[in-house]
Amino acid sequence: MAERISLERDERGGVTVHVDGAPQSHVQLDDPTLLVFEYVQHLALAIDACSAPPPAPLAVTHVGGAGLTLPRWIEATRPGSPQIVLEPDAGLTELVRRELPLPRRHRIRVRPLDGLTGIRALGTDSADVLVTDAYAQGRIPAELSSAAYVNEVARVLKPEGTALWNLADEAGMRYVARVLATIRGVLPHVGLIATHEVLKRRRFGNSVVVASAVPLPEERLRRDVARANLPTGLRIGPDVDRLIAGAKPLDDGGMPSPPAPEARGWRIV
């Protein structure tokens, strides 16, 4: 485990969790509201835009745990929120719990299960928010983009709940287009948040899918995106139509995300 999982501490008191040589999470123990990775900022933005305002608690399910950055942020901004984290790597969870302890009186429960297995075990209409942010060997597992998984996500969400996916793709965004087409077949209201460079298909990078069975708060999303720390954009409505035009939805087998290029060729944060 020592070679595969490592913690890198910085001069500001932050810790980056590396898995298989790739940075997976950044944790700031003294200030869990400080989010460094751009896609984590986008996930947080979407949660606040689509949910009751803080400090209202939310029932949140996370597929993928790593350093538990987003659960820590939710606990800090919405104390007492019941959260379930599905993280199959028990060794990673043990290391993070030991070296980066969670706050006292938290309601974060980590289950050593993969995403599809764990989601199938959850109750119907049990989550206000369901976040999918899981990688294996640097790629999103195929099953987490499958039609079967999307249907399970929709079942677990409350009627007005929000589903989020952190997707990584090449400049052409062909993988993202197919995943969006799959999601929209089940959760008809979708949007995409990313930096301008990613949305313009100029580089490999992360984008956040926002999906729901009910209309998204488009005006609020646009306002919050415009205020983001990084140059960020939103694709929604006709823009999504154009992005997924001709994209074939995925079947129950899904499709893994493309492998990332060498680290020197793209930005992580």
PDB file of C-alpha atoms in Angstrom, residues 31-238:
ATOM      1  CA  ASP A  31     -10.316  24.496   6.633  1.00  0.00           C
ATOM      2  CA  PRO A  32     -12.455  21.847   4.867  1.00  0.00           C
ATOM      3  CA  THR A  33     -14.201  24.602   2.883  1.00  0.00           C
ATOM      4  CA  LEU A  34     -10.968  25.260   0.951  1.00  0.00           C
ATOM      5  CA  LEU A  35     -11.335  23.255  -2.270  1.00  0.00           C
ATOM      6  CA  VAL A  36      -8.271  23.171  -4.490  1.00  0.00           C
ATOM      7  CA  PHE A  37      -9.098  20.876  -7.401  1.00  0.00           C
ATOM      8  CA  GLU A  38     -11.204  22.656 -10.023  1.00  0.00           C
ATOM      9  CA  TYR A  39     -13.715  19.829 -10.485  1.00  0.00           C
ATOM     10  CA  VAL A  40     -14.329  19.621  -6.719  1.00  0.00           C
ATOM     11  CA  GLN A  41     -15.133  23.339  -6.755  1.00  0.00           C
ATOM     12  CA  HIS A  42     -17.602  22.638  -9.566  1.00  0.00           C
ATOM     13  CA  LEU A  43     -19.214  19.769  -7.654  1.00  0.00           C
ATOM     14  CA  ALA A  44     -19.644  22.015  -4.620  1.00  0.00           C
ATOM     15  CA  LEU A  45     -21.048  24.812  -6.776  1.00  0.00           C
ATOM     16  CA  ALA A  46     -23.640  22.454  -8.263  1.00  0.00           C
ATOM     17  CA  ILE A  47     -24.660  21.082  -4.862  1.00  0.00           C
ATOM     18  CA  ASP A  48     -25.323  24.547  -3.452  1.00  0.00           C
ATOM     19  CA  ALA A  49     -27.075  25.785  -6.596  1.00  0.00           C
ATOM     20  CA  CYS A  50     -29.435  22.809  -6.814  1.00  0.00           C
ATOM     21  CA  SER A  51     -30.213  22.297  -3.115  1.00  0.00           C
ATOM     22  CA  ALA A  52     -31.699  24.087  -0.136  1.00  0.00           C
ATOM     23  CA  PRO A  53     -29.238  26.760   1.033  1.00  0.00           C
ATOM     24  CA  PRO A  54     -26.704  25.987   3.789  1.00  0.00           C
ATOM     25  CA  PRO A  55     -26.727  25.119   6.610  1.00  0.00           C
ATOM     26  CA  ALA A  56     -29.696  22.890   5.716  1.00  0.00           C
ATOM     27  CA  PRO A  57     -28.499  19.268   5.964  1.00  0.00           C
ATOM     28  CA  LEU A  58     -28.560  17.036   2.909  1.00  0.00           C
ATOM     29  CA  ALA A  59     -28.635  13.261   2.538  1.00  0.00           C
ATOM     30  CA  VAL A  60     -25.691  12.652   0.229  1.00  0.00           C
ATOM     31  CA  THR A  61     -24.306   9.481  -1.317  1.00  0.00           C
ATOM     32  CA  HIS A  62     -20.780   9.531  -2.729  1.00  0.00           C
ATOM     33  CA  VAL A  63     -19.489   6.899  -5.130  1.00  0.00           C
ATOM     34  CA  GLY A  64     -15.739   7.172  -4.641  1.00  0.00           C
ATOM     35  CA  GLY A  65     -14.059   8.337  -1.456  1.00  0.00           C
ATOM     36  CA  ALA A  66     -10.269   8.867  -1.627  1.00  0.00           C
ATOM     37  CA  GLY A  67      -9.477  11.681   0.851  1.00  0.00           C
ATOM     38  CA  LEU A  68     -13.180  12.358   1.571  1.00  0.00           C
ATOM     39  CA  THR A  69     -12.743  15.996   0.523  1.00  0.00           C
ATOM     40  CA  LEU A  70     -16.332  16.625  -0.575  1.00  0.00           C
ATOM     41  CA  PRO A  71     -17.904  14.844   2.437  1.00  0.00           C
ATOM     42  CA  ARG A  72     -15.725  17.020   4.706  1.00  0.00           C
ATOM     43  CA  TRP A  73     -16.901  20.154   2.868  1.00  0.00           C
ATOM     44  CA  ILE A  74     -20.552  19.128   3.214  1.00  0.00           C
ATOM     45  CA  GLU A  75     -20.100  18.433   6.918  1.00  0.00           C
ATOM     46  CA  ALA A  76     -18.436  21.844   7.373  1.00  0.00           C
ATOM     47  CA  THR A  77     -21.092  23.784   5.468  1.00  0.00           C
ATOM     48  CA  ARG A  78     -24.118  21.640   6.373  1.00  0.00           C
ATOM     49  CA  PRO A  79     -23.357  20.115   9.794  1.00  0.00           C
ATOM     50  CA  GLY A  80     -25.040  16.825  10.595  1.00  0.00           C
ATOM     51  CA  SER A  81     -25.724  15.838   6.991  1.00  0.00           C
ATOM     52  CA  PRO A  82     -26.087  12.052   6.735  1.00  0.00           C
ATOM     53  CA  GLN A  83     -23.553  10.880   4.152  1.00  0.00           C
ATOM     54  CA  ILE A  84     -22.760   7.477   2.691  1.00  0.00           C
ATOM     55  CA  VAL A  85     -19.441   6.960   0.899  1.00  0.00           C
ATOM     56  CA  LEU A  86     -18.961   3.897  -1.313  1.00  0.00           C
ATOM     57  CA  GLU A  87     -15.204   3.243  -1.501  1.00  0.00           C
ATOM     58  CA  PRO A  88     -14.044  -0.308  -2.278  1.00  0.00           C
ATOM     59  CA  ASP A  89     -10.404   0.365  -1.353  1.00  0.00           C
ATOM     60  CA  ALA A  90     -10.446  -0.418   2.377  1.00  0.00           C
ATOM     61  CA  GLY A  91      -6.688   0.202   2.627  1.00  0.00           C
ATOM     62  CA  LEU A  92      -7.084   3.711   1.267  1.00  0.00           C
ATOM     63  CA  THR A  93      -9.926   4.459   3.663  1.00  0.00           C
ATOM     64  CA  GLU A  94      -7.925   3.130   6.619  1.00  0.00           C
ATOM     65  CA  LEU A  95      -4.931   5.313   5.743  1.00  0.00           C
ATOM     66  CA  VAL A  96      -7.071   8.429   5.250  1.00  0.00           C
ATOM     67  CA  ARG A  97      -8.961   7.888   8.512  1.00  0.00           C
ATOM     68  CA  ARG A  98      -5.696   7.429  10.406  1.00  0.00           C
ATOM     69  CA  GLU A  99      -3.665  10.256   8.888  1.00  0.00           C
ATOM     70  CA  LEU A 100      -6.474  12.686   8.006  1.00  0.00           C
ATOM     71  CA  PRO A 101      -9.082  12.176  10.734  1.00  0.00           C
ATOM     72  CA  LEU A 102     -12.664  13.206  10.158  1.00  0.00           C
ATOM     73  CA  PRO A 103     -14.270  15.901  12.331  1.00  0.00           C
ATOM     74  CA  ARG A 104     -15.976  14.955  15.572  1.00  0.00           C
ATOM     75  CA  ARG A 105     -19.678  14.085  15.553  1.00  0.00           C
ATOM     76  CA  HIS A 106     -19.744  13.678  11.772  1.00  0.00           C
ATOM     77  CA  ARG A 107     -22.338  11.453  10.097  1.00  0.00           C
ATOM     78  CA  ILE A 108     -20.095  10.182   7.292  1.00  0.00           C
ATOM     79  CA  ARG A 109     -20.302   6.413   6.826  1.00  0.00           C
ATOM     80  CA  VAL A 110     -17.823   4.672   4.511  1.00  0.00           C
ATOM     81  CA  ARG A 111     -18.813   1.304   3.068  1.00  0.00           C
ATOM     82  CA  PRO A 112     -16.186  -0.911   1.381  1.00  0.00           C
ATOM     83  CA  LEU A 113     -18.240  -1.497  -1.765  1.00  0.00           C
ATOM     84  CA  ASP A 114     -17.906  -0.640  -5.428  1.00  0.00           C
ATOM     85  CA  GLY A 115     -20.339   1.872  -6.876  1.00  0.00           C
ATOM     86  CA  LEU A 116     -22.816  -0.366  -8.660  1.00  0.00           C
ATOM     87  CA  THR A 117     -22.968  -2.935  -5.857  1.00  0.00           C
ATOM     88  CA  GLY A 118     -23.303  -0.248  -3.217  1.00  0.00           C
ATOM     89  CA  ILE A 119     -25.950   1.740  -5.069  1.00  0.00           C
ATOM     90  CA  ARG A 120     -28.079  -1.358  -5.567  1.00  0.00           C
ATOM     91  CA  ALA A 121     -28.129  -1.858  -1.790  1.00  0.00           C
ATOM     92  CA  LEU A 122     -29.443   1.646  -1.050  1.00  0.00           C
ATOM     93  CA  GLY A 123     -33.059   2.556  -0.468  1.00  0.00           C
ATOM     94  CA  THR A 124     -35.301   4.126  -3.081  1.00  0.00           C
ATOM     95  CA  ASP A 125     -35.720   7.920  -2.784  1.00  0.00           C
ATOM     96  CA  SER A 126     -33.006   8.072  -0.111  1.00  0.00           C
ATOM     97  CA  ALA A 127     -30.568  10.712  -1.421  1.00  0.00           C
ATOM     98  CA  ASP A 128     -30.895  14.448  -1.982  1.00  0.00           C
ATOM     99  CA  VAL A 129     -27.597  14.370  -3.880  1.00  0.00           C
ATOM    100  CA  LEU A 130     -25.658  11.483  -5.415  1.00  0.00           C
ATOM    101  CA  VAL A 131     -22.077  12.193  -6.483  1.00  0.00           C
ATOM    102  CA  THR A 132     -20.132   9.834  -8.749  1.00  0.00           C
ATOM    103  CA  ASP A 133     -16.413  10.614  -8.567  1.00  0.00           C
ATOM    104  CA  ALA A 134     -14.558   7.304  -8.774  1.00  0.00           C
ATOM    105  CA  TYR A 135     -11.495   6.202 -10.691  1.00  0.00           C
ATOM    106  CA  ALA A 136      -9.509   2.974 -11.018  1.00  0.00           C
ATOM    107  CA  GLN A 137      -6.039   3.049 -12.583  1.00  0.00           C
ATOM    108  CA  GLY A 138      -6.737   6.633 -13.609  1.00  0.00           C
ATOM    109  CA  ARG A 139      -9.957   5.859 -15.511  1.00  0.00           C
ATOM    110  CA  ILE A 140     -13.649   5.943 -14.653  1.00  0.00           C
ATOM    111  CA  PRO A 141     -14.833   2.308 -14.469  1.00  0.00           C
ATOM    112  CA  ALA A 142     -17.134   1.299 -17.319  1.00  0.00           C
ATOM    113  CA  GLU A 143     -20.034   0.343 -15.057  1.00  0.00           C
ATOM    114  CA  LEU A 144     -20.298   3.871 -13.633  1.00  0.00           C
ATOM    115  CA  SER A 145     -21.383   5.204 -17.025  1.00  0.00           C
ATOM    116  CA  SER A 146     -23.678   2.291 -17.876  1.00  0.00           C
ATOM    117  CA  ALA A 147     -27.426   2.461 -18.396  1.00  0.00           C
ATOM    118  CA  ALA A 148     -27.858   0.040 -15.499  1.00  0.00           C
ATOM    119  CA  TYR A 149     -25.955   2.349 -13.156  1.00  0.00           C
ATOM    120  CA  VAL A 150     -27.822   5.475 -14.273  1.00  0.00           C
ATOM    121  CA  ASN A 151     -31.128   3.716 -13.624  1.00  0.00           C
ATOM    122  CA  GLU A 152     -29.976   2.797 -10.115  1.00  0.00           C
ATOM    123  CA  VAL A 153     -28.889   6.379  -9.477  1.00  0.00           C
ATOM    124  CA  ALA A 154     -32.321   7.638 -10.532  1.00  0.00           C
ATOM    125  CA  ARG A 155     -33.986   5.126  -8.220  1.00  0.00           C
ATOM    126  CA  VAL A 156     -31.918   6.176  -5.201  1.00  0.00           C
ATOM    127  CA  LEU A 157     -32.460   9.911  -5.770  1.00  0.00           C
ATOM    128  CA  LYS A 158     -35.381  11.663  -4.157  1.00  0.00           C
ATOM    129  CA  PRO A 159     -37.908  12.979  -6.730  1.00  0.00           C
ATOM    130  CA  GLU A 160     -36.277  16.433  -6.794  1.00  0.00           C
ATOM    131  CA  GLY A 161     -32.752  15.184  -6.096  1.00  0.00           C
ATOM    132  CA  THR A 162     -29.579  15.957  -8.041  1.00  0.00           C
ATOM    133  CA  ALA A 163     -27.081  13.526  -9.543  1.00  0.00           C
ATOM    134  CA  LEU A 164     -23.516  14.620 -10.276  1.00  0.00           C
ATOM    135  CA  TRP A 165     -20.745  12.907 -12.227  1.00  0.00           C
ATOM    136  CA  ASN A 166     -17.099  13.963 -12.416  1.00  0.00           C
ATOM    137  CA  LEU A 167     -16.011  12.913 -15.907  1.00  0.00           C
ATOM    138  CA  ALA A 168     -12.556  13.088 -17.480  1.00  0.00           C
ATOM    139  CA  ASP A 169     -12.226  13.097 -21.240  1.00  0.00           C
ATOM    140  CA  GLU A 170     -10.041  13.987 -24.188  1.00  0.00           C
ATOM    141  CA  ALA A 171     -10.383  17.247 -26.077  1.00  0.00           C
ATOM    142  CA  GLY A 172     -13.104  15.958 -28.411  1.00  0.00           C
ATOM    143  CA  MET A 173     -15.405  15.065 -25.481  1.00  0.00           C
ATOM    144  CA  ARG A 174     -16.780  12.005 -27.276  1.00  0.00           C
ATOM    145  CA  TYR A 175     -16.886  10.014 -24.044  1.00  0.00           C
ATOM    146  CA  VAL A 176     -18.673  12.828 -22.214  1.00  0.00           C
ATOM    147  CA  ALA A 177     -21.206  13.074 -25.048  1.00  0.00           C
ATOM    148  CA  ARG A 178     -22.062   9.377 -24.798  1.00  0.00           C
ATOM    149  CA  VAL A 179     -22.366   9.499 -21.011  1.00  0.00           C
ATOM    150  CA  LEU A 180     -24.584  12.605 -21.241  1.00  0.00           C
ATOM    151  CA  ALA A 181     -26.798  10.868 -23.793  1.00  0.00           C
ATOM    152  CA  THR A 182     -27.099   7.883 -21.445  1.00  0.00           C
ATOM    153  CA  ILE A 183     -27.939  10.012 -18.420  1.00  0.00           C
ATOM    154  CA  ARG A 184     -30.460  12.177 -20.257  1.00  0.00           C
ATOM    155  CA  GLY A 185     -32.387   9.092 -21.282  1.00  0.00           C
ATOM    156  CA  VAL A 186     -33.194   8.552 -17.586  1.00  0.00           C
ATOM    157  CA  LEU A 187     -32.777  11.975 -15.945  1.00  0.00           C
ATOM    158  CA  PRO A 188     -33.991  14.365 -18.655  1.00  0.00           C
ATOM    159  CA  HIS A 189     -32.662  17.655 -17.262  1.00  0.00           C
ATOM    160  CA  VAL A 190     -28.889  17.864 -17.631  1.00  0.00           C
ATOM    161  CA  GLY A 191     -26.128  20.439 -17.601  1.00  0.00           C
ATOM    162  CA  LEU A 192     -22.337  20.416 -17.839  1.00  0.00           C
ATOM    163  CA  ILE A 193     -19.899  22.563 -15.834  1.00  0.00           C
ATOM    164  CA  ALA A 194     -16.193  22.876 -16.670  1.00  0.00           C
ATOM    165  CA  THR A 195     -13.464  25.399 -17.312  1.00  0.00           C
ATOM    166  CA  HIS A 196     -13.704  27.239 -20.602  1.00  0.00           C
ATOM    167  CA  GLU A 197     -10.694  25.398 -22.031  1.00  0.00           C
ATOM    168  CA  VAL A 198     -12.363  22.044 -21.440  1.00  0.00           C
ATOM    169  CA  LEU A 199     -15.773  23.138 -22.755  1.00  0.00           C
ATOM    170  CA  LYS A 200     -14.110  24.499 -25.896  1.00  0.00           C
ATOM    171  CA  ARG A 201     -12.572  21.025 -26.357  1.00  0.00           C
ATOM    172  CA  ARG A 202      -9.018  22.334 -26.261  1.00  0.00           C
ATOM    173  CA  ARG A 203      -7.528  19.899 -23.758  1.00  0.00           C
ATOM    174  CA  PHE A 204      -8.005  16.781 -21.687  1.00  0.00           C
ATOM    175  CA  GLY A 205      -9.808  17.648 -18.482  1.00  0.00           C
ATOM    176  CA  ASN A 206     -12.649  17.184 -16.054  1.00  0.00           C
ATOM    177  CA  SER A 207     -16.251  18.258 -16.437  1.00  0.00           C
ATOM    178  CA  VAL A 208     -19.143  17.894 -14.010  1.00  0.00           C
ATOM    179  CA  VAL A 209     -22.509  16.592 -15.170  1.00  0.00           C
ATOM    180  CA  VAL A 210     -25.543  17.908 -13.278  1.00  0.00           C
ATOM    181  CA  ALA A 211     -28.707  15.837 -13.788  1.00  0.00           C
ATOM    182  CA  SER A 212     -32.187  15.661 -12.334  1.00  0.00           C
ATOM    183  CA  ALA A 213     -35.702  14.427 -13.023  1.00  0.00           C
ATOM    184  CA  VAL A 214     -36.913  18.011 -12.533  1.00  0.00           C
ATOM    185  CA  PRO A 215     -35.763  21.227 -14.246  1.00  0.00           C
ATOM    186  CA  LEU A 216     -32.408  22.519 -13.088  1.00  0.00           C
ATOM    187  CA  PRO A 217     -32.133  26.036 -11.584  1.00  0.00           C
ATOM    188  CA  GLU A 218     -30.565  27.436 -14.745  1.00  0.00           C
ATOM    189  CA  GLU A 219     -30.453  31.071 -13.640  1.00  0.00           C
ATOM    190  CA  ARG A 220     -28.801  30.187 -10.325  1.00  0.00           C
ATOM    191  CA  LEU A 221     -26.304  27.887 -12.035  1.00  0.00           C
ATOM    192  CA  ARG A 222     -25.353  30.571 -14.554  1.00  0.00           C
ATOM    193  CA  ARG A 223     -24.916  33.160 -11.819  1.00  0.00           C
ATOM    194  CA  ASP A 224     -22.764  30.900  -9.653  1.00  0.00           C
ATOM    195  CA  VAL A 225     -20.674  29.734 -12.602  1.00  0.00           C
ATOM    196  CA  ALA A 226     -20.016  33.360 -13.539  1.00  0.00           C
ATOM    197  CA  ARG A 227     -18.746  33.971  -9.998  1.00  0.00           C
ATOM    198  CA  ALA A 228     -16.477  30.916  -9.905  1.00  0.00           C
ATOM    199  CA  ASN A 229     -12.819  31.414  -8.972  1.00  0.00           C
ATOM    200  CA  LEU A 230     -11.666  29.814 -12.214  1.00  0.00           C
ATOM    201  CA  PRO A 231     -12.838  30.748 -15.752  1.00  0.00           C
ATOM    202  CA  THR A 232     -15.834  28.418 -15.795  1.00  0.00           C
ATOM    203  CA  GLY A 233     -18.720  27.802 -18.168  1.00  0.00           C
ATOM    204  CA  LEU A 234     -22.064  26.027 -18.265  1.00  0.00           C
ATOM    205  CA  ARG A 235     -23.631  23.994 -21.059  1.00  0.00           C
ATOM    206  CA  ILE A 236     -27.371  23.510 -20.672  1.00  0.00           C
ATOM    207  CA  GLY A 237     -30.437  23.234 -22.899  1.00  0.00           C
ATOM    208  CA  PRO A 238     -29.622  23.683 -26.617  1.00  0.00           C
TER     209      PRO A 238
END
